[in-house]
Every structure is written in C-alpha cells, then in structure tokens.
Amino acid sequence: MTAIVEMENVTFAYGETVAVRDVSLTIEAGDFLGLVGPNGSGKTTLLHLMLGLHSPDDGRIELFGQPVEAFDRGERIGYVSQKATSRGGTMPVTVREAVTMGRFARAGYSRLTDDDRAIVDDALETVGITDLAERRINELSGGQRQRAYIARALASEADLLALDEPTVGVDAESRDAFYKLLDSLNDDGITIVLIEHDIGVVTDRADRIACINTELFHHGDTESFVESDALEQAYGTTGQVVHHHH
Ligand code: ADP
C-alpha cells in the first residue's frame, strides 16, 4: 500500500532560521496523526512541506506516492489553515458556493451534475451545516467556518485532511463537537493530520503522534508517546506544556 505522505530527511530554513531539520516520517492511509510541539517549533512549516507549499532545502517528500513537486491531485487534500477561523480574507461567498468549489476540481463548474450537487448536500449534512448553506462564509462563527472548510474538502472527496489548530477561538462545546466530527471522518477512512496545542486533545484522539521542535522527538503510536519523555524533551525547560484532560 502506498503511504499518503512520506518524508525522508527533510530540512527547511527561512533564511538563517532552520525551521525543520532532518525530519523523516510516514503517514499511512487511515492514520490520525497529531502534530505537536511548542510555539515556533516548525509544526506549520512541516505541514506546509507535506502539502508542497514549501520546497525542502534537503530531503525527499512524496504525496500519495508522487514526488510532492510533481503532485497534481490537489483535490485529494483538504487543508484548513490557521487563518480559516479568522474572518479576514475570506471571500464573500455563501457556504454552499464555497463547498461547491470543492467539486470544481473534479467536475469543472460548467459541468456540475445533479450528482455533484447531491455530494455537496451530503457534505453540508455530514458536517452539520445544512441550515447555514445560504449564509455568507464571512458571517459565520469560527467553528462554523471550520465546518464549511471541512465540507468543501469532503465535497472534493479528499482523502487527506490537514488541519492547523482548527479550534483556536472556538468555544469548548463547539470544539468537542468538532473533534467528534473528525473522529467520525477518520472512522470513515479519511486520513487526518492535526496540529493542536492542547496535548490532551491530541493524545485522546490521535492514534499516532509526531512531536517536533525543529527536529523530530517522537514519531509513532500515541501510547508509546505518552509513556516516553519526548514531550518534555521537545519542550525543554523554557516551553510551556498545555495539558488539559477532558
Ligand atoms: P509552529 O507552527 O510550530 O508555531 P512555525 O512552523 O510557524 O512553527 O515556525 C517555525 C520557525 O520558523 C519559527 O522560528 C518561526 O519564527 C519561523 N518562521 C515561520 N514562518 C516564517 C516566515 N514566513 N519567515 C521567516 N521565519 C518564519
């Protein structure tokens, strides 16, 4: 079976700042990988490298078995960036329009069929925002907007969901519901990579953990991560570990 993401000895620097050093990791189909580490430890950079949004200075990255620089199946990936929760910069389109855009890569706008429209309806229903379909995306709450982005990924039939701190600014109740949604999508076979600063949330949900602080301190199953001292090592003495239990 082909891995969804394969990184080998990947290094990336912003000018003089090395953000990711010599990281190797593999994400298999169906994994729920939690990506943890202190602020500024290279989590977002690593995610961007995985998705081909940065080119590595050194090392090799494959997405769905293709070298990332040649990867041409963008519809297989749903990316919810950190900015997705904030109102700024969002296009003034309705939720349905935004989710329908998830079908464009597959069908092309002018060739959208009734089946495509049904898939959009299903995606809205799966994430629980059918009643918000005609609202403008920039009028939604952060949590509702996250769901709209997930629905867009579902509409494109993405099999990898990459989420960068998706619940920042989302209230606790919506956050729990959101993570339940991620669990059920993962149960349906969607591969998930989640950056989340609350370690307890990640260890409760993810079956695998990548813990980084520029370098990789752990990559493996959650149980062995919890039993190891990788977290303390990665956070060192200066970092602050956010560790809530639900
Ligand atoms: P995290 O997501 O873990 O908070 P980032 O990947 O955002 O970490 O950042 C890793 C390091 O790279 C930090 O030292 C950060 O300051 C630096 N960095 C991130 N983005 C840029 C950028 N666009 N230009 C220069 N340095 C950056």
Tab-separated table of C-alpha atoms in Angstrom, residues 67-172:
chain	number	residue	atom	x	y	z
A	67	PRO	CA	7.124	13.459	-5.603
A	68	VAL	CA	5.442	16.454	-3.981
A	69	GLU	CA	6.856	18.880	-6.559
A	70	ALA	CA	5.034	16.923	-9.288
A	71	PHE	CA	1.867	16.286	-7.288
A	72	ASP	CA	-1.181	17.202	-9.340
A	73	ARG	CA	-4.069	15.778	-7.355
A	74	GLY	CA	-4.893	18.747	-5.152
A	75	GLU	CA	-8.499	17.617	-4.812
A	76	ARG	CA	-7.287	14.686	-2.694
A	77	ILE	CA	-6.196	17.105	0.035
A	78	GLY	CA	-8.316	19.278	2.271
A	79	TYR	CA	-6.262	21.909	4.070
A	80	VAL	CA	-7.751	24.045	6.813
A	81	SER	CA	-5.158	26.690	7.593
A	82	GLN	CA	-4.808	28.599	10.829
A	83	LYS	CA	-6.325	31.610	9.094
A	84	ALA	CA	-9.553	29.762	8.392
A	85	THR	CA	-11.039	30.639	11.772
A	86	SER	CA	-10.467	34.360	11.365
A	87	ARG	CA	-12.907	36.463	9.380
A	88	GLY	CA	-10.273	38.409	7.484
A	89	GLY	CA	-9.520	37.407	3.945
A	90	THR	CA	-12.460	35.117	3.425
A	91	MET	CA	-14.263	35.557	0.145
A	92	PRO	CA	-17.829	36.856	0.457
A	93	VAL	CA	-19.369	33.694	-0.947
A	94	THR	CA	-22.112	31.605	0.553
A	95	VAL	CA	-21.371	28.355	2.335
A	96	ARG	CA	-22.950	26.383	-0.491
A	97	GLU	CA	-20.830	28.224	-3.074
A	98	ALA	CA	-17.657	27.600	-1.093
A	99	VAL	CA	-18.450	23.914	-0.681
A	100	THR	CA	-19.430	23.620	-4.342
A	101	MET	CA	-15.947	24.911	-5.208
A	102	GLY	CA	-14.750	21.639	-3.724
A	103	ARG	CA	-16.395	19.922	-6.689
A	104	PHE	CA	-14.835	22.170	-9.349
A	105	ALA	CA	-11.538	20.326	-9.344
A	106	ARG	CA	-13.438	17.153	-10.184
A	107	ALA	CA	-16.210	18.322	-12.478
A	108	GLY	CA	-15.424	21.821	-13.662
A	109	TYR	CA	-18.021	24.442	-12.830
A	110	SER	CA	-19.926	24.322	-16.100
A	111	ARG	CA	-20.165	20.538	-15.937
A	112	LEU	CA	-21.534	20.191	-12.413
A	113	THR	CA	-24.166	17.473	-12.463
A	114	ASP	CA	-27.036	16.652	-10.136
A	115	ASP	CA	-24.749	14.035	-8.598
A	116	ASP	CA	-22.195	16.733	-7.819
A	117	ARG	CA	-24.922	18.835	-6.221
A	118	ALA	CA	-26.044	15.850	-4.159
A	119	ILE	CA	-22.472	15.325	-2.980
A	120	VAL	CA	-22.345	18.977	-1.906
A	121	ASP	CA	-25.616	18.499	0.017
A	122	ASP	CA	-24.227	15.362	1.676
A	123	ALA	CA	-21.044	17.173	2.676
A	124	LEU	CA	-23.051	20.009	4.241
A	125	GLU	CA	-25.149	17.497	6.128
A	126	THR	CA	-22.178	15.416	7.305
A	127	VAL	CA	-20.597	18.420	8.995
A	128	GLY	CA	-23.965	19.660	10.266
A	129	ILE	CA	-24.283	22.997	8.450
A	130	THR	CA	-27.167	22.364	6.058
A	131	ASP	CA	-29.105	25.187	7.706
A	132	LEU	CA	-26.236	27.600	7.055
A	133	ALA	CA	-25.893	26.791	3.353
A	134	GLU	CA	-27.154	30.146	2.073
A	135	ARG	CA	-25.280	32.256	4.624
A	136	ARG	CA	-22.105	34.066	3.673
A	137	ILE	CA	-18.983	32.349	4.931
A	138	ASN	CA	-17.578	35.550	6.401
A	139	GLU	CA	-20.678	35.894	8.605
A	140	LEU	CA	-20.144	32.540	10.310
A	141	SER	CA	-18.514	31.876	13.665
A	142	GLY	CA	-15.030	30.389	13.671
A	143	GLY	CA	-16.342	26.912	14.409
A	144	GLN	CA	-18.994	27.085	11.705
A	145	ARG	CA	-16.395	28.271	9.234
A	146	GLN	CA	-14.142	25.299	10.073
A	147	ARG	CA	-17.037	23.009	9.278
A	148	ALA	CA	-17.594	24.757	5.962
A	149	TYR	CA	-13.946	24.168	5.010
A	150	ILE	CA	-14.202	20.529	6.009
A	151	ALA	CA	-17.380	20.214	3.938
A	152	ARG	CA	-15.519	21.671	0.983
A	153	ALA	CA	-12.819	19.015	1.407
A	154	LEU	CA	-15.473	16.293	1.652
A	155	ALA	CA	-17.145	17.592	-1.498
A	156	SER	CA	-13.866	17.199	-3.362
A	157	GLU	CA	-13.644	13.675	-1.916
A	158	ALA	CA	-10.318	14.493	-0.307
A	159	ASP	CA	-8.760	11.548	1.447
A	160	LEU	CA	-6.275	13.613	3.451
A	161	LEU	CA	-7.431	16.348	5.821
A	162	ALA	CA	-4.719	18.640	7.168
A	163	LEU	CA	-5.796	20.941	9.982
A	164	ASP	CA	-3.686	23.647	11.621
A	165	GLU	CA	-5.048	24.450	15.091
A	166	PRO	CA	-8.614	24.298	13.808
A	167	THR	CA	-10.285	25.184	17.083
A	168	VAL	CA	-8.404	28.318	18.091
A	169	GLY	CA	-11.082	30.817	19.057
A	170	VAL	CA	-13.804	28.163	19.059
A	171	ASP	CA	-15.806	27.667	22.269
A	172	ALA	CA	-15.376	24.448	24.262
